[in-house]
Amino acid sequence: MNSPHPPKVAGIDSTVPTPAHTVAPAPPAPGSTPVPAPHAPAPGTLLQDRLAAWVSDLTTLHELTERLARTDSLDGALQELLRAGAALVGARRGLVVLEPGDGLGPDSTIGLGLGRADLGHIETVPRGATSYGRLLDTSAGLPGGVGEIRHPDLFAEEGLDPRHREVASRLGYAASYALPLSTETAGRLGATAWLYDEPAEPNERQRHLVGLYVRYATEHLARLVEVARTRACMATISEELLPTRLPRVAGVQLAARHRSGPRGGGDWYDALPLPDAALGLAVGSVTGSGPSAVAAMGRLRASLRAYAVMEGEDPVAVLSDLELLLRLTEPARSATALFAYCEPALRKVTLAGAGHSPPLLIGERRTEFAETSVSAPLGMLACWEAPSVEFQAEAGETVLLYTDGLLHRTGDPTDRAFARLHAAAVSVPRALRRDPGAVADHVLRTVLPDGLDAADSEEDVVLLAARFD
């Protein structure tokens, strides 16, 4: 009968050393007569113990790697790495320094059982005097270099940097064990170290297990680093395609807020001065997400600016031209848009919308949605056309334009989301109503509480506020 094989786990080498608690029997002395032990183990017991230990270790690694694989953010993965590693090496505290060797970032330092002040104290130690610093700055942290740095008793160690000794005494750790975050495929990503309250070091079995785990974790972190870089790149491109500053126009104050989704979306806004001291305001959204949607958004916004300069006093004509361009150049894509022609001296607003949510008027005596005509999004019909509407703003009123992402991020049905938006506008404190930026911030935080305005979401959010003097 064949002996059972230990199970295989993806990314884990199943060859684990002999358990530390199993000891080989001593050989008999020369010339002596073997005497059977009174309680000798049955044949195969030692093999069963070893197999049981292997299965236990592989089960532990499988559970830990499964938990790590469920993390979808860098911070979450780094925290999980620290927790799992601490359990494997028997430490209580630790830190991980993410510093990719290609210099492209992102860089961060996260602690386990260490606050920001504690990490700040550790960072005052000369980098070359710390184990993680040596792993990051020398070939020890490169694939194929030294795999670990042990300090089993820092205070008994000769040549320890005085500042390191001072910080260790202040924070109450006496030993450390560090590993590089590097593999042949991922390169060098950083280093991690676990701290012991008393002189100690992991045994051979613990070092083997944590080494397997850290190699798997490094590959997972490499994938998350690429995702983070892509998201940062898309956010930068999206921001660069939007106005870097809002124009100054007599009689009106402007403010804008933009929250981009992790994949980069197609929500946009614009404000541009027009002839005869007029002002054009626009918000819109292109279907889809990712690079293609961002590129389409940039093309659409640039085209609308040109049409607004030529015929901005007629918002319907502006959107009709935009619809024709979209249908010819992006036949598989649709978009919503709203363009408003504002005359600040008269506080008069003429606007047209294509499948877009109505603006919100926020003032001392009224807070209401502007009446707009119902129309289809651009690119949905053979020929788009809808009548324009006019309204008069009062002195001190703010006109708030926004994209549907503000409503969709709430997770509520449309009617309830509109009610939440209206209630948020009503609740703007009187002291904030003179500042359109403060009005937009209050509405954003109230409609999307508990950090939903900053959390990752597939929906972009745009708010454009114009306060008339």
Short mmCIF file of C-alpha atoms in Angstrom, two decimals:
data_model
loop_
_atom_site.label_atom_id
_atom_site.label_comp_id
_atom_site.label_asym_id
_atom_site.label_seq_id
_atom_site.Cartn_x
_atom_site.Cartn_y
_atom_site.Cartn_z
CA MET A 1 0.00 0.00 0.00
CA ASN A 2 1.45 3.34 -0.96
CA SER A 3 1.96 5.92 1.77
CA PRO A 4 -0.28 8.99 1.43
CA HIS A 5 1.12 12.03 -0.34
CA PRO A 6 0.79 15.48 1.25
CA PRO A 7 -1.64 17.67 -0.63
CA LYS A 8 -0.31 20.25 -3.06
CA VAL A 9 -1.22 23.91 -2.72
CA ALA A 10 -0.90 26.38 -5.57
CA GLY A 11 2.29 28.35 -5.18
CA ILE A 12 3.44 26.31 -2.17
CA ASP A 13 6.31 23.84 -2.17
CA SER A 14 5.11 20.78 -0.28
CA THR A 15 8.60 19.68 0.71
CA VAL A 16 8.68 20.66 4.37
CA PRO A 17 11.57 19.75 6.70
CA THR A 18 11.22 17.12 9.37
CA PRO A 19 9.15 18.43 12.30
CA ALA A 20 11.27 19.82 15.09
CA HIS A 21 9.62 17.63 17.72
CA THR A 22 10.59 14.32 16.06
CA VAL A 23 14.00 13.01 17.14
CA ALA A 24 15.82 10.12 15.45
CA PRO A 25 16.65 7.22 17.84
CA ALA A 26 20.27 7.08 19.11
CA PRO A 27 22.38 4.26 17.64
CA PRO A 28 23.28 1.39 20.06
CA ALA A 29 26.74 1.40 21.66
CA PRO A 30 29.35 -0.99 20.07
CA GLY A 31 29.22 -4.49 21.52
CA SER A 32 26.07 -3.89 23.49
CA THR A 33 22.98 -6.01 23.24
CA PRO A 34 20.02 -4.10 21.98
CA VAL A 35 17.41 -3.79 24.67
CA PRO A 36 13.89 -3.09 23.47
CA ALA A 37 12.45 0.11 24.86
CA PRO A 38 9.58 -0.46 27.24
CA HIS A 39 7.33 1.88 25.25
CA ALA A 40 8.83 1.76 21.74
CA PRO A 41 6.64 3.43 19.08
CA ALA A 42 4.80 1.13 16.73
CA PRO A 43 6.22 0.74 13.20
CA GLY A 44 5.20 3.67 10.99
CA THR A 45 4.37 5.99 13.90
CA LEU A 46 7.22 8.39 13.12
CA LEU A 47 6.22 8.49 9.44
CA GLN A 48 2.62 9.19 10.39
CA ASP A 49 3.77 12.00 12.70
CA ARG A 50 5.77 13.54 9.90
CA LEU A 51 2.91 13.25 7.43
CA ALA A 52 0.51 14.74 9.97
CA ALA A 53 2.88 17.67 10.51
CA TRP A 54 3.20 18.20 6.75
CA VAL A 55 -0.55 18.14 6.25
CA SER A 56 -1.03 20.56 9.16
CA ASP A 57 1.53 22.99 7.75
CA LEU A 58 0.11 22.81 4.24
CA THR A 59 -3.41 23.34 5.56
CA THR A 60 -2.24 26.40 7.47
CA LEU A 61 -0.49 27.80 4.40
CA HIS A 62 -3.52 27.11 2.25
CA GLU A 63 -5.79 29.01 4.64
CA LEU A 64 -3.40 31.94 4.89
CA THR A 65 -2.85 32.22 1.14
CA GLU A 66 -6.60 31.98 0.53
CA ARG A 67 -7.15 34.91 2.87
CA LEU A 68 -4.41 36.87 1.14
CA ALA A 69 -5.82 36.12 -2.31
CA ARG A 70 -9.15 37.66 -1.26
CA THR A 71 -7.54 41.06 -0.66
CA ASP A 72 -7.99 43.46 -3.55
CA SER A 73 -6.08 46.51 -2.31
CA LEU A 74 -2.41 47.08 -1.51
CA ASP A 75 -3.06 48.24 2.05
CA GLY A 76 -5.30 45.26 2.74
CA ALA A 77 -2.77 42.81 1.32
CA LEU A 78 0.11 44.34 3.30
CA GLN A 79 -1.88 44.17 6.52
CA GLU A 80 -2.77 40.54 5.85
CA LEU A 81 0.89 39.76 5.11
CA LEU A 82 1.94 41.22 8.46
CA ARG A 83 -0.76 39.37 10.41
CA ALA A 84 -0.11 36.00 8.78
CA GLY A 85 3.68 36.35 9.05
CA ALA A 86 3.46 37.29 12.71
CA ALA A 87 1.42 34.17 13.39
CA LEU A 88 3.92 31.98 11.53
CA VAL A 89 7.05 33.31 13.26
CA GLY A 90 5.47 33.86 16.69
CA ALA A 91 5.86 37.65 16.82
CA ARG A 92 3.43 40.29 18.02
CA ARG A 93 4.46 43.31 15.99
CA GLY A 94 5.97 44.08 12.62
CA LEU A 95 6.25 46.44 9.71
CA VAL A 96 6.39 46.19 5.95
CA VAL A 97 8.03 48.70 3.63
CA LEU A 98 6.74 48.73 0.05
CA GLU A 99 9.40 50.24 -2.21
CA PRO A 100 9.50 48.70 -5.70
CA GLY A 101 12.99 48.41 -7.10
CA ASP A 102 12.07 50.05 -10.41
CA GLY A 103 11.43 53.34 -8.58
CA LEU A 104 7.94 53.76 -10.05
CA GLY A 105 6.11 53.36 -6.72
CA PRO A 106 3.80 53.27 -4.98
CA ASP A 107 5.85 53.55 -1.76
CA SER A 108 4.34 53.02 1.67
CA THR A 109 5.15 51.80 5.17
CA ILE A 110 2.55 49.93 7.23
CA GLY A 111 2.87 48.63 10.78
CA LEU A 112 1.27 45.85 12.81
CA GLY A 113 0.91 46.83 16.45
CA LEU A 114 2.83 50.02 15.65
CA GLY A 115 1.22 53.44 15.41
CA ARG A 116 2.33 56.23 13.13
CA ALA A 117 4.45 57.72 15.91
CA ASP A 118 6.16 54.34 16.43
CA LEU A 119 6.92 54.05 12.73
CA GLY A 120 8.24 57.58 12.82
CA HIS A 121 10.66 56.64 15.61
CA ILE A 122 11.85 53.60 13.65
CA GLU A 123 12.45 55.76 10.59
CA THR A 124 14.85 57.94 12.62
CA VAL A 125 17.22 54.96 12.81
CA PRO A 126 19.83 55.17 10.03
CA ARG A 127 18.47 53.10 7.17
CA GLY A 128 21.62 51.00 6.89
CA ALA A 129 21.35 50.03 10.56
CA THR A 130 17.93 48.40 10.17
CA SER A 131 17.37 44.94 8.78
CA TYR A 132 14.70 46.07 6.32
CA GLY A 133 16.92 48.94 5.19
CA ARG A 134 19.79 46.58 4.38
CA LEU A 135 17.42 44.34 2.45
CA LEU A 136 16.22 47.32 0.41
CA ASP A 137 19.57 48.96 -0.24
CA THR A 138 21.83 46.00 -0.91
CA SER A 139 21.85 42.87 -3.00
CA ALA A 140 20.41 41.05 0.02
CA GLY A 141 16.97 42.21 -1.03
CA LEU A 142 17.34 41.15 -4.65
CA PRO A 143 16.17 37.81 -6.04
CA GLY A 144 18.88 35.28 -5.37
CA GLY A 145 20.41 37.39 -2.56
CA VAL A 146 20.39 36.75 1.17
CA GLY A 147 16.91 35.55 2.09
CA GLU A 148 16.67 36.69 5.69
CA ILE A 149 18.27 38.85 8.38
CA ARG A 150 18.02 37.72 12.01
CA HIS A 151 18.70 39.71 15.17
CA PRO A 152 17.87 37.25 17.97
CA ASP A 153 19.06 39.61 20.73
CA LEU A 154 19.51 43.23 19.74
CA PHE A 155 20.88 44.45 23.08
CA ALA A 156 23.51 41.72 23.28
CA GLU A 157 24.62 42.37 19.74
CA GLU A 158 27.97 44.08 19.34
CA GLY A 159 28.17 47.04 17.00
CA LEU A 160 24.45 47.86 17.18
CA ASP A 161 23.78 51.45 16.14
CA PRO A 162 23.17 53.59 19.27
CA ARG A 163 20.03 55.13 17.77
CA HIS A 164 18.70 51.66 16.94
CA ARG A 165 19.32 50.58 20.52
CA GLU A 166 17.55 53.69 21.81
CA VAL A 167 14.49 53.22 19.61
CA ALA A 168 14.25 49.48 20.36
CA SER A 169 14.36 50.23 24.09
CA ARG A 170 11.75 52.96 23.75
CA LEU A 171 9.34 50.81 21.74
CA GLY A 172 10.02 47.68 23.76
CA TYR A 173 11.31 45.17 21.23
CA ALA A 174 14.43 43.06 21.71
CA ALA A 175 14.70 40.94 18.55
CA SER A 176 13.74 41.07 14.89
CA TYR A 177 13.41 38.82 11.89
CA ALA A 178 13.30 40.30 8.36
CA LEU A 179 12.62 38.96 4.89
CA PRO A 180 12.79 40.60 1.46
CA LEU A 181 9.71 40.87 -0.73
CA SER A 182 11.37 39.71 -3.91
CA THR A 183 11.10 36.93 -6.45
CA GLU A 184 12.60 36.30 -9.87
CA THR A 185 9.38 37.26 -11.66
CA ALA A 186 8.20 40.13 -9.46
CA GLY A 187 11.62 41.64 -8.78
CA ARG A 188 12.20 43.53 -5.55
CA LEU A 189 9.07 45.08 -4.07
CA GLY A 190 10.19 45.84 -0.51
CA ALA A 191 10.95 44.18 2.80
CA THR A 192 9.14 43.11 5.93
CA ALA A 193 10.30 42.68 9.52
CA TRP A 194 8.67 41.20 12.61
CA LEU A 195 9.58 42.36 16.11
CA TYR A 196 9.80 40.27 19.31
CA ASP A 197 9.25 41.67 22.79
CA GLU A 198 11.94 39.39 24.20
CA PRO A 199 15.13 37.88 22.72
CA ALA A 200 13.90 35.22 20.31
CA GLU A 201 14.09 33.94 16.76
CA PRO A 202 11.97 31.60 14.64
CA ASN A 203 13.10 28.01 14.41
CA GLU A 204 13.97 26.29 11.15
CA ARG A 205 10.45 25.07 10.51
CA GLN A 206 8.91 28.49 11.10
CA ARG A 207 11.44 30.14 8.81
CA HIS A 208 10.67 27.64 6.06
CA LEU A 209 6.92 28.17 6.30
CA VAL A 210 7.08 31.96 6.43
CA GLY A 211 9.49 31.93 3.49
CA LEU A 212 6.97 30.00 1.40
CA TYR A 213 4.21 32.35 2.42
CA VAL A 214 6.20 35.52 1.72
CA ARG A 215 7.15 34.30 -1.76
CA TYR A 216 3.49 33.74 -2.57
CA ALA A 217 2.59 37.10 -1.03
CA THR A 218 5.21 38.88 -3.15
CA GLU A 219 3.64 37.59 -6.37
CA HIS A 220 0.21 38.71 -5.18
CA LEU A 221 1.56 42.13 -4.21
CA ALA A 222 3.20 42.51 -7.62
CA ARG A 223 -0.20 42.14 -9.29
CA LEU A 224 -1.77 44.68 -6.93
CA VAL A 225 1.09 47.12 -7.56
CA GLU A 226 0.38 46.97 -11.28
CA VAL A 227 -3.33 47.55 -10.64
CA ALA A 228 -2.55 50.54 -8.39
CA ARG A 229 -0.24 52.02 -11.01
CA THR A 230 -2.85 51.60 -13.74
CA ARG A 231 -5.50 53.25 -11.60
CA ALA A 232 -3.21 56.15 -10.77
CA CYS A 233 -2.35 56.57 -14.44
CA MET A 234 -6.01 56.57 -15.49
CA ALA A 235 -6.90 59.06 -12.75
CA THR A 236 -4.10 61.36 -13.89
CA ILE A 237 -5.15 61.20 -17.53
CA SER A 238 -8.78 61.82 -16.60
CA GLU A 239 -7.88 64.82 -14.46
CA GLU A 240 -5.62 66.26 -17.14
CA LEU A 241 -8.48 66.13 -19.64
CA LEU A 242 -10.63 68.27 -17.33
CA PRO A 243 -10.16 72.00 -16.67
CA THR A 244 -7.09 72.74 -14.56
CA ARG A 245 -8.70 75.95 -13.34
CA LEU A 246 -12.10 77.58 -13.60
CA PRO A 247 -12.47 80.97 -15.31
CA ARG A 248 -13.17 84.20 -13.46
CA VAL A 249 -16.28 85.86 -14.76
CA ALA A 250 -17.84 88.98 -13.24
CA GLY A 251 -21.09 88.32 -11.41
CA VAL A 252 -20.59 84.59 -10.77
CA GLN A 253 -18.42 82.35 -8.57
CA LEU A 254 -17.55 78.82 -9.70
CA ALA A 255 -16.46 75.61 -7.98
CA ALA A 256 -16.14 72.01 -9.18
CA ARG A 257 -15.68 68.63 -7.55
CA HIS A 258 -14.68 65.43 -9.38
CA ARG A 259 -14.38 61.88 -8.06
CA SER A 260 -13.09 59.32 -10.54
CA GLY A 261 -13.77 55.59 -10.36
CA PRO A 262 -10.86 53.12 -10.16
CA ARG A 263 -11.03 52.24 -13.86
CA GLY A 264 -11.44 55.81 -15.06
CA GLY A 265 -14.82 56.91 -16.27
CA GLY A 266 -16.29 59.30 -18.79
CA ASP A 267 -17.85 61.98 -16.55
CA TRP A 268 -16.71 65.53 -17.31
CA TYR A 269 -17.46 69.18 -16.74
CA ASP A 270 -16.46 72.48 -18.29
CA ALA A 271 -16.81 76.22 -17.78
CA LEU A 272 -15.68 78.70 -20.40
CA PRO A 273 -16.05 82.45 -20.96
CA LEU A 274 -18.09 83.35 -24.05
CA PRO A 275 -18.53 86.56 -26.04
CA ASP A 276 -20.64 89.40 -24.58
CA ALA A 277 -19.54 88.58 -20.99
CA ALA A 278 -21.47 85.31 -21.07
CA LEU A 279 -20.49 82.02 -19.49
CA GLY A 280 -20.94 78.47 -20.72
CA LEU A 281 -21.39 75.63 -18.22
CA ALA A 282 -21.46 71.98 -19.21
CA VAL A 283 -21.52 68.57 -17.58
CA GLY A 284 -21.79 65.19 -19.25
CA SER A 285 -21.11 61.51 -19.11
CA VAL A 286 -19.91 59.03 -21.73
CA THR A 287 -20.97 55.40 -21.48
CA GLY A 288 -18.35 52.86 -20.47
CA SER A 289 -15.18 53.05 -18.43
CA GLY A 290 -11.47 52.63 -18.90
CA PRO A 291 -9.10 54.21 -21.44
CA SER A 292 -11.56 54.26 -24.34
CA ALA A 293 -14.21 56.07 -22.28
CA VAL A 294 -11.67 58.60 -21.00
CA ALA A 295 -10.47 59.27 -24.54
CA ALA A 296 -14.05 59.67 -25.80
CA MET A 297 -14.77 62.04 -22.94
CA GLY A 298 -11.78 64.20 -23.89
CA ARG A 299 -12.85 64.37 -27.54
CA LEU A 300 -16.45 65.21 -26.64
CA ARG A 301 -15.49 67.96 -24.20
CA ALA A 302 -13.09 69.56 -26.69
CA SER A 303 -15.75 69.51 -29.41
CA LEU A 304 -18.38 71.03 -27.15
CA ARG A 305 -16.03 73.93 -26.35
CA ALA A 306 -15.70 74.70 -30.05
CA TYR A 307 -19.46 74.51 -30.65
CA ALA A 308 -20.12 76.67 -27.57
CA VAL A 309 -17.85 79.44 -28.82
CA MET A 310 -19.57 79.44 -32.22
CA GLU A 311 -23.23 79.14 -31.14
CA GLY A 312 -23.31 79.03 -27.34
CA GLU A 313 -26.33 81.32 -27.08
CA ASP A 314 -28.36 78.45 -28.58
CA PRO A 315 -27.76 75.40 -26.32
CA VAL A 316 -29.94 73.19 -28.53
CA ALA A 317 -27.70 73.86 -31.53
CA VAL A 318 -24.60 73.09 -29.43
CA LEU A 319 -25.95 69.70 -28.38
CA SER A 320 -27.26 68.93 -31.87
CA ASP A 321 -23.80 69.44 -33.31
CA LEU A 322 -22.32 67.32 -30.53
CA GLU A 323 -24.81 64.54 -31.23
CA LEU A 324 -23.96 64.52 -34.92
CA LEU A 325 -20.24 64.31 -34.12
CA LEU A 326 -20.81 61.47 -31.68
CA ARG A 327 -22.93 59.54 -34.15
CA LEU A 328 -20.30 59.85 -36.88
CA THR A 329 -17.17 59.21 -34.81
CA GLU A 330 -18.45 56.97 -31.98
CA PRO A 331 -21.41 55.05 -33.46
CA ALA A 332 -21.36 52.43 -30.72
CA ARG A 333 -21.31 54.91 -27.83
CA SER A 334 -23.92 57.17 -26.26
CA ALA A 335 -23.57 60.10 -23.88
CA THR A 336 -25.60 62.40 -21.70
CA ALA A 337 -24.88 66.11 -21.65
CA LEU A 338 -26.23 69.40 -20.33
CA PHE A 339 -25.15 72.80 -21.62
CA ALA A 340 -26.15 76.09 -20.00
CA TYR A 341 -25.66 79.57 -21.49
CA CYS A 342 -25.44 81.99 -18.59
CA GLU A 343 -25.71 85.80 -18.66
CA PRO A 344 -24.35 86.75 -15.22
CA ALA A 345 -25.33 90.43 -15.47
CA LEU A 346 -28.98 89.41 -15.89
CA ARG A 347 -28.69 86.20 -13.83
CA LYS A 348 -30.38 84.48 -16.76
CA VAL A 349 -29.72 80.84 -17.66
CA THR A 350 -30.70 79.14 -20.91
CA LEU A 351 -30.03 75.42 -21.03
CA ALA A 352 -30.66 72.22 -22.94
CA GLY A 353 -30.16 68.67 -21.75
CA ALA A 354 -29.76 65.33 -23.47
CA GLY A 355 -30.79 62.57 -21.09
CA HIS A 356 -29.19 64.45 -18.20
CA SER A 357 -30.44 65.13 -14.68
CA PRO A 358 -31.90 68.62 -14.09
CA PRO A 359 -29.84 71.31 -12.31
CA LEU A 360 -30.63 72.19 -8.70
CA LEU A 361 -31.23 75.77 -7.57
CA ILE A 362 -30.13 76.41 -4.00
CA GLY A 363 -31.11 79.71 -2.35
CA GLU A 364 -32.49 81.32 0.77
CA ARG A 365 -36.11 81.27 -0.38
CA ARG A 366 -36.15 78.18 -2.59
CA THR A 367 -34.34 74.91 -3.20
CA GLU A 368 -35.75 73.17 -6.24
CA PHE A 369 -34.88 71.33 -9.42
CA ALA A 370 -35.01 73.42 -12.58
CA GLU A 371 -37.73 72.45 -15.02
CA THR A 372 -36.10 70.85 -18.08
CA SER A 373 -37.50 69.04 -21.07
CA VAL A 374 -37.36 65.24 -21.20
CA SER A 375 -35.00 64.06 -23.94
CA ALA A 376 -32.96 61.04 -24.96
CA PRO A 377 -29.18 60.78 -24.52
CA LEU A 378 -26.95 61.69 -27.44
CA GLY A 379 -26.50 58.87 -29.93
CA MET A 380 -29.66 57.01 -28.95
CA LEU A 381 -31.95 58.34 -31.70
CA ALA A 382 -31.46 58.93 -35.42
CA CYS A 383 -31.59 62.69 -34.80
CA TRP A 384 -31.54 64.32 -31.40
CA GLU A 385 -33.48 67.50 -30.68
CA ALA A 386 -35.17 68.96 -27.61
CA PRO A 387 -36.37 72.45 -26.72
CA SER A 388 -34.30 74.68 -24.47
CA VAL A 389 -35.59 76.16 -21.20
CA GLU A 390 -34.88 79.41 -19.42
CA PHE A 391 -34.94 80.39 -15.76
CA GLN A 392 -33.94 83.37 -13.70
CA ALA A 393 -31.61 82.97 -10.75
CA GLU A 394 -31.90 85.28 -7.78
CA ALA A 395 -29.00 87.09 -6.17
CA GLY A 396 -27.11 84.70 -3.89
CA GLU A 397 -28.54 81.55 -5.45
CA THR A 398 -26.31 78.66 -6.50
CA VAL A 399 -27.01 76.56 -9.57
CA LEU A 400 -25.68 73.05 -9.05
CA LEU A 401 -24.97 70.85 -12.08
CA TYR A 402 -24.03 67.22 -11.47
CA THR A 403 -23.68 63.86 -13.20
CA ASP A 404 -25.76 60.75 -12.57
CA GLY A 405 -22.86 59.11 -10.75
CA LEU A 406 -23.79 61.18 -7.69
CA LEU A 407 -27.19 59.49 -7.65
CA HIS A 408 -25.97 56.01 -8.62
CA ARG A 409 -23.35 55.85 -5.86
CA THR A 410 -26.07 56.10 -3.23
CA GLY A 411 -27.39 52.68 -4.27
CA ASP A 412 -30.96 54.00 -3.87
CA PRO A 413 -33.75 53.95 -6.44
CA THR A 414 -33.78 57.05 -8.63
CA ASP A 415 -36.66 58.81 -6.88
CA ARG A 416 -35.11 58.24 -3.45
CA ALA A 417 -31.70 59.39 -4.67
CA PHE A 418 -33.22 62.63 -5.98
CA ALA A 419 -34.97 63.11 -2.63
CA ARG A 420 -31.66 62.60 -0.82
CA LEU A 421 -29.98 65.16 -3.07
CA HIS A 422 -32.75 67.70 -2.47
CA ALA A 423 -32.59 67.16 1.29
CA ALA A 424 -28.81 67.64 1.24
CA ALA A 425 -29.21 70.94 -0.63
CA VAL A 426 -31.86 72.17 1.81
CA SER A 427 -29.58 71.39 4.75
CA VAL A 428 -26.68 73.56 3.53
CA PRO A 429 -25.90 75.86 6.48
CA ARG A 430 -26.52 79.53 5.85
CA ALA A 431 -22.89 80.36 6.65
CA LEU A 432 -21.74 78.16 3.76
CA ARG A 433 -24.09 79.45 1.08
CA ARG A 434 -21.76 82.28 0.04
CA ASP A 435 -19.10 79.79 -1.06
CA PRO A 436 -20.02 77.50 -3.99
CA GLY A 437 -17.14 75.16 -3.07
CA ALA A 438 -18.50 74.75 0.46
CA VAL A 439 -21.98 74.12 -0.97
CA ALA A 440 -20.63 71.40 -3.28
CA ASP A 441 -18.63 69.79 -0.46
CA HIS A 442 -21.65 69.75 1.87
CA VAL A 443 -23.89 68.18 -0.76
CA LEU A 444 -21.25 65.59 -1.64
CA ARG A 445 -20.67 64.52 1.97
CA THR A 446 -24.37 64.48 2.81
CA VAL A 447 -25.54 62.54 -0.24
CA LEU A 448 -22.59 60.11 0.04
CA PRO A 449 -21.85 59.73 3.78
CA ASP A 450 -19.30 57.44 5.46
CA GLY A 451 -16.63 58.06 2.87
CA LEU A 452 -18.68 56.87 -0.11
CA ASP A 453 -17.62 60.04 -1.94
CA ALA A 454 -14.00 58.85 -1.84
CA ALA A 455 -14.48 55.06 -1.93
CA ASP A 456 -13.78 53.04 -5.04
CA SER A 457 -16.84 52.86 -7.26
CA GLU A 458 -17.54 52.17 -10.88
CA GLU A 459 -19.36 55.52 -10.99
CA ASP A 460 -17.63 58.85 -11.52
CA VAL A 461 -19.04 61.89 -9.73
CA VAL A 462 -19.00 65.48 -10.98
CA LEU A 463 -20.46 68.58 -9.33
CA LEU A 464 -20.25 72.06 -10.88
CA ALA A 465 -21.59 74.90 -8.74
CA ALA A 466 -22.18 78.48 -9.96
CA ARG A 467 -23.23 81.14 -7.43
CA PHE A 468 -24.72 84.33 -8.85
CA ASP A 469 -23.96 87.62 -7.11
#
